[in-house]
Amino acid sequence: MDRPVGAALRRRVSGARLARALRRARTAGPAALAERFALPLLAAVTALLLALLFYYPIATVFVDAVVEGDRVTFGPLAEVLTDEFYLVRVLGFTAYQALLSTALSVALGLPGAWVLARFEFRGRETLRSVTMVPFVVPSVLVAAAFYATFGANGTLNAGLSALGLPELDLLPSLGAILVAHAFYNAPLVTRVVAAAWESVDAGAVETARSLGASPRRAFRDVVVPQLLPAVLTGATLTFVFTFATFAIPLALGGSQYATIEVFIYAARRQLEYGRAASLAVLETGVSLSLMAVYLRYERAQAAERRDTRGLIRRSLWPESWTRERALRRLAIAGYAVVVALVFVAPLASMIYASVSVDGRLTLDAYRFLLERQATGADFQVKPFPAIVNSLLFGAATLALALPLGVAMGVLTTRRFRGRWLVDALSMAPLAVSGIVVGLGLLRGLVFGVEAFGYRFTVTGAVAIVAAHAVGAYPFVVRTVAPPLDRLDRALVESARALGASRARTVLDVELPLVWPGIVAGAAFAFAISIGEFDATVILAEGGGTDTMPVAVERFIGRRLGPATAMGTVLLAVTAASFVVIERVGGEFRG
Amino acid sequence: MTDANGRSRRRFLRAVGAAGVAGLAGCSAEPVAEETTSEPTDAGGTAEPTAGTTTGEPTESMADTLVVATYPPFVNAPSTSPGAWLKEEFESEFDATLVYQTPDSELNYYIERAVQGVDFEADVYVGLDTGQLIDVDSQRGEGQFTGPLFAEAGDIAGGDAIKDGLRFDPQSRAVPFDTGYVSLVWNATMDGGEFAAPETFEDLTAAEFGDDLIAQNPTTSTTGEAFMLHTIDAFGTNGYLDYWERLQDNGITVLGNWSDSYSAYLNEEAPMIVSYSTDQVFASTEGQDLDKHQIRFLNDQGYANPEGMARFADSDAPRLARRFMEFMLRPEIQAGIAQRNVAFPAIADAPLPEDYAQYAKEPPESVTFTYDELEANLGTWTDQWARRFAGG
């Protein structure tokens, strides 16, 4: 029996009613009591955690936008909002490049989802795991790798001139920004859409076909509507991420292409907190509105779906060739070339940079890492502790973000009024940039809160985990909510009818059914934790809390070797971690 | 499935349990001290004068730990950095422990803490420039600090050896310990070995140098700011924006920070970059081709960026901090810092090795703005630049 929790939440719990409910519950036993209050309790705990770890810290930053010298004046905010330069030029350009970046990411990500979801080949699972890798590559390395690949003297031009083709000068340019954004976000689109594609009901397609629809028509009328929400999820997230982008335009676009985040960073650096906060409010406002609009759309789209049987994957190498099959394989081959150029070439260039100086091969960079590990002073960043820290923070992020995300997923799949608002607020961490989150946590938690004559503070490490978990849990929500939504209520009800307790049903029926979503969410949470830089660096005080991306940044100097070597280690450690996460998740699938 | 489920439940509980313990261990609550005003009976514990710099000395016992705050590359560069060597030298002579703090947001880290009224441990800051000092003072001007962040250096031994023109703090809190010159670095192997950098700012905008220069954004980078200030010195506050427009028309590339732009330069994106005139020091020790690391002083000038050190006003170890500053100014230490930090010493008679001068180039004439000029204008100049340039 699944209680209509929406109704429970909507109901105003007056004292008398509460007493009545308690009385009723007591006569029914403690299990029923727990069941009745489990969800509201879950909601309360989740809300409290979010308020503590996110909303309070962020509020401390945003206060700067409206308070001047202890008086609420809205002065700094008004100043930015009435400035045509910020409102038109900066905001306009930021939105423009985010739109183009989103289009490119979707265009590049969709074929990947098609290949992953519809074809069977060796290494498919592994390929799926490594789609998370771009997420963790520090932007400094992406910049260096893009210059090494697409720059005037890069690999691409070397290849072109070897073929006798004219050389291209691609950097810096708006195009470079867009391709780098696609590098980060197309895998996200691929992953989200592939997951949706895999859960398309084969029965529905077969029904359409048996009713006389052509394959094309069946695809358009049955498959596409089921993919659309996932495509829009990917597109919305990409837009929000590229709207709040900072390091990539700064490194690859040159300063003509400065985004709003670049201005936030510069204002913060010049200690113009009022301006930084006002711009952050503007940025967050746009991202959050977009997210809210999208979530309303998604809710309108969501239809009750039953347990489904997935489409059968075709072999990548067909047993017999037809013209159409050959054309499709040709298209996949063409796509593979593009993928190699956009994803593999920059990563390969980075790895090559770690083993070469001026064109000759050397392991000096790795020797530097070993030396730094062996003889580095306490106050210097060493590779091994950075790896350990990254893994620990990643694990702690999982421990916090998974329950938080699953709880929020459960809550947001119930029907109640104003759900889209709860949804939007719970997704808000994605709309706030790492710099603002880091600054908020620094001022809100690390500096501490004064109450009852005490100053409550948390250490940098805890604040870092909080920042990572807050940034990561919306991904868990996004991957867990759809399967939860689609869960067959009949299964739950049968389990209860056969005498299983509510908790037992959750553990034995519901959890296994949504497990693939939880695993995907875990991979996202881990990737975000491993790759996070902005908030980490604000919160890490060099007190033994440096992570791998921080180490990469510290190892940059007048040569790229040490940083790229550390970057290669980062790639290796994370790629291995994702494969482990997916394998661990695999035990639930079969 | 049940078995696997059970295993995962235990794993889940373990993970949650561990996070709970870590959470508890990472939080603390301490009684809030009485609001500290200028009263000498503050909660700091160690009795020390708040304003005077030298008067407290006879009664104060020598503290045994000195916390030195600095920017990360000072202790942590992948090549050479003076941090470890300085710590060793200092500790071998003084009966004290030197501890480094290297927050990534550099001096802003301490300014933010001071503004929020949160204690910090650092005694000395090493590596601040005029712009940062102005940041400190502009915050205090708004009355958010209860006192000045830095104390006056006072009369420190070796201070009179500092070269003329390097002292940048009118209130004598910051003491210069080294200086760098921002200049062009260029690659003579480009254009088939034909490339040669222009001699003047004017020539830089000539068509033949189109797309040839990489610079940095003044709002996010120190070298970028120095180069912009150099153009203001050359063209005046009314002319520099027009000059930048000409640079932009000529295809200048402005990237976010020094490391992004230097990696673009190393990838031979362009034959010239705004960088430091000590560029060859590192290239030579690495055995790199010096033709790729030529130095050009436009208009025979380099923009001087002296680095200073200053003692935090509420340091628990003011006497040790002063000893440290004096130690930093000693000729042999000055030579050591210069070589390891790849910069010029702040004093004239530092015993540098002969080949150092061969690789570290000093401009015929150095240009720099004073504290007062920058305090009045720096914010406006950078904002104007950002608006004009980013609008393009």
PDB file of N, CA, C and O in Angstrom, chain A residues 83 89 147 151-153 172 250-251 254-256 268-269 273 275 368 372 380-381 447 453-455 457-459 507-508 541 554-555, chain B residues 5 26-30 32 75-78 87 104 108-109 112-113 116 217 248 253-256 259-260 267-269 286 383 387 390:
ATOM      1  N   ASP A  83      23.142  48.858 -15.148  1.00  0.00           N
ATOM      2  CA  ASP A  83      24.317  49.080 -15.983  1.00  0.00           C
ATOM      3  C   ASP A  83      24.148  48.329 -17.299  1.00  0.00           C
ATOM      4  O   ASP A  83      24.108  47.098 -17.315  1.00  0.00           O
ATOM      5  N   ARG A  89      25.700  43.545 -22.616  1.00  0.00           N
ATOM      6  CA  ARG A  89      26.904  42.981 -23.225  1.00  0.00           C
ATOM      7  C   ARG A  89      27.290  41.671 -22.533  1.00  0.00           C
ATOM      8  O   ARG A  89      27.406  40.627 -23.159  1.00  0.00           O
ATOM      9  N   TYR A 147      45.437  23.723 -26.948  1.00  0.00           N
ATOM     10  CA  TYR A 147      46.476  24.431 -27.694  1.00  0.00           C
ATOM     11  C   TYR A 147      47.399  23.440 -28.384  1.00  0.00           C
ATOM     12  O   TYR A 147      47.813  23.642 -29.526  1.00  0.00           O
ATOM     13  N   GLY A 151      45.998  24.180 -31.842  1.00  0.00           N
ATOM     14  CA  GLY A 151      46.725  25.435 -31.973  1.00  0.00           C
ATOM     15  C   GLY A 151      47.445  25.536 -33.311  1.00  0.00           C
ATOM     16  O   GLY A 151      47.459  24.593 -34.114  1.00  0.00           O
ATOM     17  N   ALA A 152      48.053  26.711 -33.524  1.00  0.00           N
ATOM     18  CA  ALA A 152      48.720  26.976 -34.790  1.00  0.00           C
ATOM     19  C   ALA A 152      49.755  25.895 -35.110  1.00  0.00           C
ATOM     20  O   ALA A 152      49.914  25.475 -36.248  1.00  0.00           O
ATOM     21  N   ASN A 153      50.489  25.440 -34.066  1.00  0.00           N
ATOM     22  CA  ASN A 153      51.505  24.416 -34.279  1.00  0.00           C
ATOM     23  C   ASN A 153      51.072  23.058 -33.745  1.00  0.00           C
ATOM     24  O   ASN A 153      51.898  22.223 -33.421  1.00  0.00           O
ATOM     25  N   PRO A 172      42.953  31.681 -30.286  1.00  0.00           N
ATOM     26  CA  PRO A 172      41.743  31.537 -29.491  1.00  0.00           C
ATOM     27  C   PRO A 172      40.544  32.023 -30.281  1.00  0.00           C
ATOM     28  O   PRO A 172      40.684  32.864 -31.150  1.00  0.00           O
ATOM     29  N   LEU A 250      38.184  32.055 -20.407  1.00  0.00           N
ATOM     30  CA  LEU A 250      39.354  32.835 -20.012  1.00  0.00           C
ATOM     31  C   LEU A 250      40.613  32.280 -20.680  1.00  0.00           C
ATOM     32  O   LEU A 250      41.485  33.028 -21.088  1.00  0.00           O
ATOM     33  N   ALA A 251      40.683  30.950 -20.789  1.00  0.00           N
ATOM     34  CA  ALA A 251      41.897  30.338 -21.309  1.00  0.00           C
ATOM     35  C   ALA A 251      41.882  30.185 -22.826  1.00  0.00           C
ATOM     36  O   ALA A 251      42.909  30.306 -23.466  1.00  0.00           O
ATOM     37  N   GLY A 254      40.221  34.069 -25.007  1.00  0.00           N
ATOM     38  CA  GLY A 254      40.766  35.402 -24.930  1.00  0.00           C
ATOM     39  C   GLY A 254      39.734  36.281 -24.267  1.00  0.00           C
ATOM     40  O   GLY A 254      38.566  35.916 -24.156  1.00  0.00           O
ATOM     41  N   SER A 255      40.157  37.457 -23.822  1.00  0.00           N
ATOM     42  CA  SER A 255      39.271  38.230 -22.963  1.00  0.00           C
ATOM     43  C   SER A 255      38.174  38.975 -23.691  1.00  0.00           C
ATOM     44  O   SER A 255      37.320  39.574 -23.075  1.00  0.00           O
ATOM     45  N   GLN A 256      38.194  38.943 -25.029  1.00  0.00           N
ATOM     46  CA  GLN A 256      37.065  39.552 -25.735  1.00  0.00           C
ATOM     47  C   GLN A 256      35.783  38.816 -25.389  1.00  0.00           C
ATOM     48  O   GLN A 256      34.706  39.359 -25.451  1.00  0.00           O
ATOM     49  N   ARG A 268      35.659  39.688  -7.337  1.00  0.00           N
ATOM     50  CA  ARG A 268      36.041  39.081  -6.060  1.00  0.00           C
ATOM     51  C   ARG A 268      37.539  39.296  -5.806  1.00  0.00           C
ATOM     52  O   ARG A 268      37.962  39.560  -4.693  1.00  0.00           O
ATOM     53  N   ARG A 269      38.332  39.201  -6.868  1.00  0.00           N
ATOM     54  CA  ARG A 269      39.762  39.374  -6.728  1.00  0.00           C
ATOM     55  C   ARG A 269      40.085  40.811  -6.320  1.00  0.00           C
ATOM     56  O   ARG A 269      41.040  41.053  -5.597  1.00  0.00           O
ATOM     57  N   TYR A 273      33.077  43.017  -3.220  1.00  0.00           N
ATOM     58  CA  TYR A 273      32.121  41.958  -2.889  1.00  0.00           C
ATOM     59  C   TYR A 273      30.711  42.287  -3.340  1.00  0.00           C
ATOM     60  O   TYR A 273      29.970  41.413  -3.765  1.00  0.00           O
ATOM     61  N   ARG A 275      29.720  43.997  -5.930  1.00  0.00           N
ATOM     62  CA  ARG A 275      29.540  43.763  -7.358  1.00  0.00           C
ATOM     63  C   ARG A 275      29.573  42.268  -7.660  1.00  0.00           C
ATOM     64  O   ARG A 275      28.750  41.758  -8.419  1.00  0.00           O
ATOM     65  N   PHE A 368      59.853  13.819 -11.444  1.00  0.00           N
ATOM     66  CA  PHE A 368      59.568  14.965 -10.563  1.00  0.00           C
ATOM     67  C   PHE A 368      58.504  14.586  -9.535  1.00  0.00           C
ATOM     68  O   PHE A 368      58.630  14.893  -8.349  1.00  0.00           O
ATOM     69  N   ARG A 372      59.138  14.657  -5.635  1.00  0.00           N
ATOM     70  CA  ARG A 372      58.342  15.512  -4.769  1.00  0.00           C
ATOM     71  C   ARG A 372      57.707  14.680  -3.657  1.00  0.00           C
ATOM     72  O   ARG A 372      57.636  15.095  -2.504  1.00  0.00           O
ATOM     73  N   GLN A 380      54.597  21.448   0.999  1.00  0.00           N
ATOM     74  CA  GLN A 380      54.455  21.349  -0.443  1.00  0.00           C
ATOM     75  C   GLN A 380      53.410  20.292  -0.800  1.00  0.00           C
ATOM     76  O   GLN A 380      53.192  19.357  -0.033  1.00  0.00           O
ATOM     77  N   VAL A 381      52.803  20.472  -1.959  1.00  0.00           N
ATOM     78  CA  VAL A 381      51.800  19.509  -2.398  1.00  0.00           C
ATOM     79  C   VAL A 381      52.499  18.263  -2.907  1.00  0.00           C
ATOM     80  O   VAL A 381      53.370  18.336  -3.767  1.00  0.00           O
ATOM     81  N   PHE A 447      34.494  30.023   8.658  1.00  0.00           N
ATOM     82  CA  PHE A 447      34.648  31.143   9.589  1.00  0.00           C
ATOM     83  C   PHE A 447      33.718  30.948  10.779  1.00  0.00           C
ATOM     84  O   PHE A 447      33.986  31.406  11.875  1.00  0.00           O
ATOM     85  N   GLY A 453      26.724  32.550  22.294  1.00  0.00           N
ATOM     86  CA  GLY A 453      28.030  32.829  22.878  1.00  0.00           C
ATOM     87  C   GLY A 453      29.132  31.907  22.398  1.00  0.00           C
ATOM     88  O   GLY A 453      30.241  31.925  22.934  1.00  0.00           O
ATOM     89  N   TYR A 454      28.841  31.064  21.426  1.00  0.00           N
ATOM     90  CA  TYR A 454      29.875  30.199  20.876  1.00  0.00           C
ATOM     91  C   TYR A 454      30.022  30.456  19.391  1.00  0.00           C
ATOM     92  O   TYR A 454      29.084  30.886  18.732  1.00  0.00           O
ATOM     93  N   ARG A 455      31.207  30.187  18.881  1.00  0.00           N
ATOM     94  CA  ARG A 455      31.402  30.253  17.440  1.00  0.00           C
ATOM     95  C   ARG A 455      31.520  28.824  16.920  1.00  0.00           C
ATOM     96  O   ARG A 455      32.442  28.103  17.286  1.00  0.00           O
ATOM     97  N   THR A 457      32.283  26.275  14.125  1.00  0.00           N
ATOM     98  CA  THR A 457      33.005  26.228  12.859  1.00  0.00           C
ATOM     99  C   THR A 457      33.181  24.785  12.422  1.00  0.00           C
ATOM    100  O   THR A 457      33.101  23.870  13.235  1.00  0.00           O
ATOM    101  N   VAL A 458      33.411  24.603  11.140  1.00  0.00           N
ATOM    102  CA  VAL A 458      33.787  23.279  10.662  1.00  0.00           C
ATOM    103  C   VAL A 458      35.147  23.413   9.984  1.00  0.00           C
ATOM    104  O   VAL A 458      35.542  24.502   9.576  1.00  0.00           O
ATOM    105  N   THR A 459      35.864  22.309   9.903  1.00  0.00           N
ATOM    106  CA  THR A 459      37.187  22.359   9.295  1.00  0.00           C
ATOM    107  C   THR A 459      37.060  22.397   7.781  1.00  0.00           C
ATOM    108  O   THR A 459      36.012  22.106   7.215  1.00  0.00           O
ATOM    109  N   LEU A 507      13.756  -2.002   0.417  1.00  0.00           N
ATOM    110  CA  LEU A 507      15.070  -2.611   0.226  1.00  0.00           C
ATOM    111  C   LEU A 507      15.058  -3.728  -0.817  1.00  0.00           C
ATOM    112  O   LEU A 507      16.001  -3.867  -1.580  1.00  0.00           O
ATOM    113  N   ASP A 508      13.992  -4.519  -0.811  1.00  0.00           N
ATOM    114  CA  ASP A 508      14.004  -5.694  -1.674  1.00  0.00           C
ATOM    115  C   ASP A 508      13.339  -5.490  -3.023  1.00  0.00           C
ATOM    116  O   ASP A 508      13.616  -6.221  -3.965  1.00  0.00           O
ATOM    117  N   GLU A 541      43.284  24.911   2.633  1.00  0.00           N
ATOM    118  CA  GLU A 541      44.222  25.913   3.117  1.00  0.00           C
ATOM    119  C   GLU A 541      45.649  25.418   3.025  1.00  0.00           C
ATOM    120  O   GLU A 541      46.529  25.871   3.735  1.00  0.00           O
ATOM    121  N   ARG A 554      48.990  23.466  -8.866  1.00  0.00           N
ATOM    122  CA  ARG A 554      50.217  23.901  -8.185  1.00  0.00           C
ATOM    123  C   ARG A 554      51.476  23.490  -8.936  1.00  0.00           C
ATOM    124  O   ARG A 554      52.532  24.077  -8.732  1.00  0.00           O
ATOM    125  N   PHE A 555      51.362  22.455  -9.761  1.00  0.00           N
ATOM    126  CA  PHE A 555      52.555  21.978 -10.471  1.00  0.00           C
ATOM    127  C   PHE A 555      52.770  22.692 -11.800  1.00  0.00           C
ATOM    128  O   PHE A 555      53.666  22.361 -12.556  1.00  0.00           O
TER     129      PHE A 555
ATOM    130  N   ASN B   5      22.115  -7.515  -2.190  1.00  0.00           N
ATOM    131  CA  ASN B   5      21.413  -6.426  -1.534  1.00  0.00           C
ATOM    132  C   ASN B   5      21.898  -6.248  -0.099  1.00  0.00           C
ATOM    133  O   ASN B   5      22.180  -5.145   0.354  1.00  0.00           O
ATOM    134  N   GLY B  26      35.025  17.077  12.551  1.00  0.00           N
ATOM    135  CA  GLY B  26      35.394  18.269  11.808  1.00  0.00           C
ATOM    136  C   GLY B  26      34.703  19.536  12.288  1.00  0.00           C
ATOM    137  O   GLY B  26      34.914  20.592  11.737  1.00  0.00           O
ATOM    138  N   CYS B  27      33.858  19.410  13.304  1.00  0.00           N
ATOM    139  CA  CYS B  27      33.154  20.601  13.761  1.00  0.00           C
ATOM    140  C   CYS B  27      33.671  21.017  15.126  1.00  0.00           C
ATOM    141  O   CYS B  27      34.134  20.197  15.897  1.00  0.00           O
ATOM    142  N   SER B  28      33.581  22.258  15.415  1.00  0.00           N
ATOM    143  CA  SER B  28      33.993  22.698  16.740  1.00  0.00           C
ATOM    144  C   SER B  28      33.177  23.907  17.152  1.00  0.00           C
ATOM    145  O   SER B  28      32.603  24.607  16.322  1.00  0.00           O
ATOM    146  N   ALA B  29      33.086  24.086  18.443  1.00  0.00           N
ATOM    147  CA  ALA B  29      32.423  25.268  18.970  1.00  0.00           C
ATOM    148  C   ALA B  29      33.319  25.868  20.045  1.00  0.00           C
ATOM    149  O   ALA B  29      33.758  25.176  20.944  1.00  0.00           O
ATOM    150  N   GLU B  30      33.645  27.119  19.872  1.00  0.00           N
ATOM    151  CA  GLU B  30      34.497  27.772  20.856  1.00  0.00           C
ATOM    152  C   GLU B  30      33.797  29.007  21.381  1.00  0.00           C
ATOM    153  O   GLU B  30      33.062  29.666  20.644  1.00  0.00           O
ATOM    154  N   VAL B  32      32.991  32.628  22.178  1.00  0.00           N
ATOM    155  CA  VAL B  32      33.345  33.833  21.447  1.00  0.00           C
ATOM    156  C   VAL B  32      34.019  34.811  22.395  1.00  0.00           C
ATOM    157  O   VAL B  32      33.534  35.049  23.496  1.00  0.00           O
ATOM    158  N   VAL B  75      56.662  28.624  -2.278  1.00  0.00           N
ATOM    159  CA  VAL B  75      57.165  27.431  -1.592  1.00  0.00           C
ATOM    160  C   VAL B  75      56.992  26.176  -2.434  1.00  0.00           C
ATOM    161  O   VAL B  75      57.537  25.131  -2.120  1.00  0.00           O
ATOM    162  N   ASN B  76      56.236  26.273  -3.503  1.00  0.00           N
ATOM    163  CA  ASN B  76      55.693  25.063  -4.103  1.00  0.00           C
ATOM    164  C   ASN B  76      55.803  25.044  -5.617  1.00  0.00           C
ATOM    165  O   ASN B  76      55.038  24.372  -6.279  1.00  0.00           O
ATOM    166  N   ALA B  77      56.745  25.783  -6.199  1.00  0.00           N
ATOM    167  CA  ALA B  77      56.855  25.772  -7.654  1.00  0.00           C
ATOM    168  C   ALA B  77      57.450  24.433  -8.079  1.00  0.00           C
ATOM    169  O   ALA B  77      58.217  23.832  -7.349  1.00  0.00           O
ATOM    170  N   PRO B  78      57.057  23.960  -9.276  1.00  0.00           N
ATOM    171  CA  PRO B  78      57.612  22.674  -9.710  1.00  0.00           C
ATOM    172  C   PRO B  78      59.093  22.770 -10.049  1.00  0.00           C
ATOM    173  O   PRO B  78      59.792  21.764 -10.064  1.00  0.00           O
ATOM    174  N   LYS B  87      63.418  28.300   4.914  1.00  0.00           N
ATOM    175  CA  LYS B  87      63.020  27.672   6.177  1.00  0.00           C
ATOM    176  C   LYS B  87      64.225  27.013   6.832  1.00  0.00           C
ATOM    177  O   LYS B  87      64.498  27.208   8.023  1.00  0.00           O
ATOM    178  N   ASP B 104      45.411  29.838  -1.610  1.00  0.00           N
ATOM    179  CA  ASP B 104      45.400  30.102  -3.038  1.00  0.00           C
ATOM    180  C   ASP B 104      44.915  31.507  -3.368  1.00  0.00           C
ATOM    181  O   ASP B 104      45.315  32.085  -4.362  1.00  0.00           O
ATOM    182  N   ASN B 108      44.123  37.995  -0.168  1.00  0.00           N
ATOM    183  CA  ASN B 108      42.670  38.117   0.020  1.00  0.00           C
ATOM    184  C   ASN B 108      42.164  37.224   1.144  1.00  0.00           C
ATOM    185  O   ASN B 108      41.215  37.555   1.846  1.00  0.00           O
ATOM    186  N   TYR B 109      42.814  36.076   1.287  1.00  0.00           N
ATOM    187  CA  TYR B 109      42.442  35.131   2.337  1.00  0.00           C
ATOM    188  C   TYR B 109      42.476  35.814   3.709  1.00  0.00           C
ATOM    189  O   TYR B 109      41.576  35.665   4.516  1.00  0.00           O
ATOM    190  N   GLU B 112      39.883  38.774   3.938  1.00  0.00           N
ATOM    191  CA  GLU B 112      38.532  38.268   4.197  1.00  0.00           C
ATOM    192  C   GLU B 112      38.356  37.881   5.660  1.00  0.00           C
ATOM    193  O   GLU B 112      37.331  38.167   6.280  1.00  0.00           O
ATOM    194  N   ARG B 113      39.363  37.222   6.214  1.00  0.00           N
ATOM    195  CA  ARG B 113      39.264  36.825   7.623  1.00  0.00           C
ATOM    196  C   ARG B 113      39.215  38.045   8.531  1.00  0.00           C
ATOM    197  O   ARG B 113      38.445  38.088   9.495  1.00  0.00           O
ATOM    198  N   GLN B 116      35.849  39.625   8.413  1.00  0.00           N
ATOM    199  CA  GLN B 116      34.834  38.842   9.120  1.00  0.00           C
ATOM    200  C   GLN B 116      35.116  38.716  10.612  1.00  0.00           C
ATOM    201  O   GLN B 116      34.348  38.098  11.342  1.00  0.00           O
ATOM    202  N   ASN B 217      44.889  39.192 -19.091  1.00  0.00           N
ATOM    203  CA  ASN B 217      43.805  40.077 -18.668  1.00  0.00           C
ATOM    204  C   ASN B 217      44.196  40.836 -17.390  1.00  0.00           C
ATOM    205  O   ASN B 217      44.474  40.212 -16.372  1.00  0.00           O
ATOM    206  N   GLN B 248      44.136  45.515 -30.324  1.00  0.00           N
ATOM    207  CA  GLN B 248      43.069  44.559 -30.598  1.00  0.00           C
ATOM    208  C   GLN B 248      42.872  44.401 -32.110  1.00  0.00           C
ATOM    209  O   GLN B 248      42.723  43.284 -32.602  1.00  0.00           O
ATOM    210  N   THR B 253      46.215  38.641 -28.542  1.00  0.00           N
ATOM    211  CA  THR B 253      45.451  37.630 -27.827  1.00  0.00           C
ATOM    212  C   THR B 253      45.585  37.897 -26.334  1.00  0.00           C
ATOM    213  O   THR B 253      46.701  37.947 -25.816  1.00  0.00           O
ATOM    214  N   VAL B 254      44.463  38.108 -25.643  1.00  0.00           N
ATOM    215  CA  VAL B 254      44.512  38.348 -24.207  1.00  0.00           C
ATOM    216  C   VAL B 254      43.916  37.146 -23.496  1.00  0.00           C
ATOM    217  O   VAL B 254      42.727  36.866 -23.640  1.00  0.00           O
ATOM    218  N   LEU B 255      44.741  36.428 -22.752  1.00  0.00           N
ATOM    219  CA  LEU B 255      44.257  35.255 -22.035  1.00  0.00           C
ATOM    220  C   LEU B 255      44.124  35.564 -20.548  1.00  0.00           C
ATOM    221  O   LEU B 255      44.510  36.637 -20.090  1.00  0.00           O
ATOM    222  N   GLY B 256      43.569  34.590 -19.799  1.00  0.00           N
ATOM    223  CA  GLY B 256      43.179  34.870 -18.423  1.00  0.00           C
ATOM    224  C   GLY B 256      44.298  35.028 -17.424  1.00  0.00           C
ATOM    225  O   GLY B 256      44.271  35.910 -16.579  1.00  0.00           O
ATOM    226  N   SER B 259      49.789  31.440 -16.551  1.00  0.00           N
ATOM    227  CA  SER B 259      50.091  30.050 -16.912  1.00  0.00           C
ATOM    228  C   SER B 259      49.356  29.614 -18.173  1.00  0.00           C
ATOM    229  O   SER B 259      49.932  28.922 -19.014  1.00  0.00           O
ATOM    230  N   ASP B 260      48.066  30.031 -18.324  1.00  0.00           N
ATOM    231  CA  ASP B 260      47.355  29.726 -19.577  1.00  0.00           C
ATOM    232  C   ASP B 260      48.119  30.295 -20.771  1.00  0.00           C
ATOM    233  O   ASP B 260      48.306  29.631 -21.785  1.00  0.00           O
ATOM    234  N   ASN B 267      53.440  26.415 -26.834  1.00  0.00           N
ATOM    235  CA  ASN B 267      52.911  25.684 -27.980  1.00  0.00           C
ATOM    236  C   ASN B 267      53.052  26.481 -29.271  1.00  0.00           C
ATOM    237  O   ASN B 267      52.469  26.122 -30.291  1.00  0.00           O
ATOM    238  N   GLU B 268      53.814  27.581 -29.194  1.00  0.00           N
ATOM    239  CA  GLU B 268      54.138  28.410 -30.358  1.00  0.00           C
ATOM    240  C   GLU B 268      52.904  28.957 -31.068  1.00  0.00           C
ATOM    241  O   GLU B 268      52.831  29.004 -32.291  1.00  0.00           O
ATOM    242  N   GLU B 269      51.920  29.362 -30.226  1.00  0.00           N
ATOM    243  CA  GLU B 269      50.723  30.009 -30.748  1.00  0.00           C
ATOM    244  C   GLU B 269      51.045  31.383 -31.322  1.00  0.00           C
ATOM    245  O   GLU B 269      50.374  31.867 -32.214  1.00  0.00           O
ATOM    246  N   GLU B 286      67.126  24.574 -17.618  1.00  0.00           N
ATOM    247  CA  GLU B 286      66.410  23.431 -18.189  1.00  0.00           C
ATOM    248  C   GLU B 286      67.068  22.959 -19.487  1.00  0.00           C
ATOM    249  O   GLU B 286      66.618  21.991 -20.085  1.00  0.00           O
ATOM    250  N   ASP B 383      38.687  48.760 -14.752  1.00  0.00           N
ATOM    251  CA  ASP B 383      37.278  48.645 -15.176  1.00  0.00           C
ATOM    252  C   ASP B 383      37.085  49.163 -16.588  1.00  0.00           C
ATOM    253  O   ASP B 383      36.417  48.542 -17.407  1.00  0.00           O
ATOM    254  N   ARG B 387      35.747  47.013 -19.753  1.00  0.00           N
ATOM    255  CA  ARG B 387      34.549  47.381 -20.502  1.00  0.00           C
ATOM    256  C   ARG B 387      34.841  47.580 -21.974  1.00  0.00           C
ATOM    257  O   ARG B 387      34.090  47.143 -22.837  1.00  0.00           O
ATOM    258  N   ALA B 390      36.397  43.862 -23.336  1.00  0.00           N
ATOM    259  CA  ALA B 390      35.446  42.756 -23.364  1.00  0.00           C
ATOM    260  C   ALA B 390      34.251  43.089 -24.244  1.00  0.00           C
ATOM    261  O   ALA B 390      33.558  42.208 -24.725  1.00  0.00           O
TER     262      ALA B 390
END
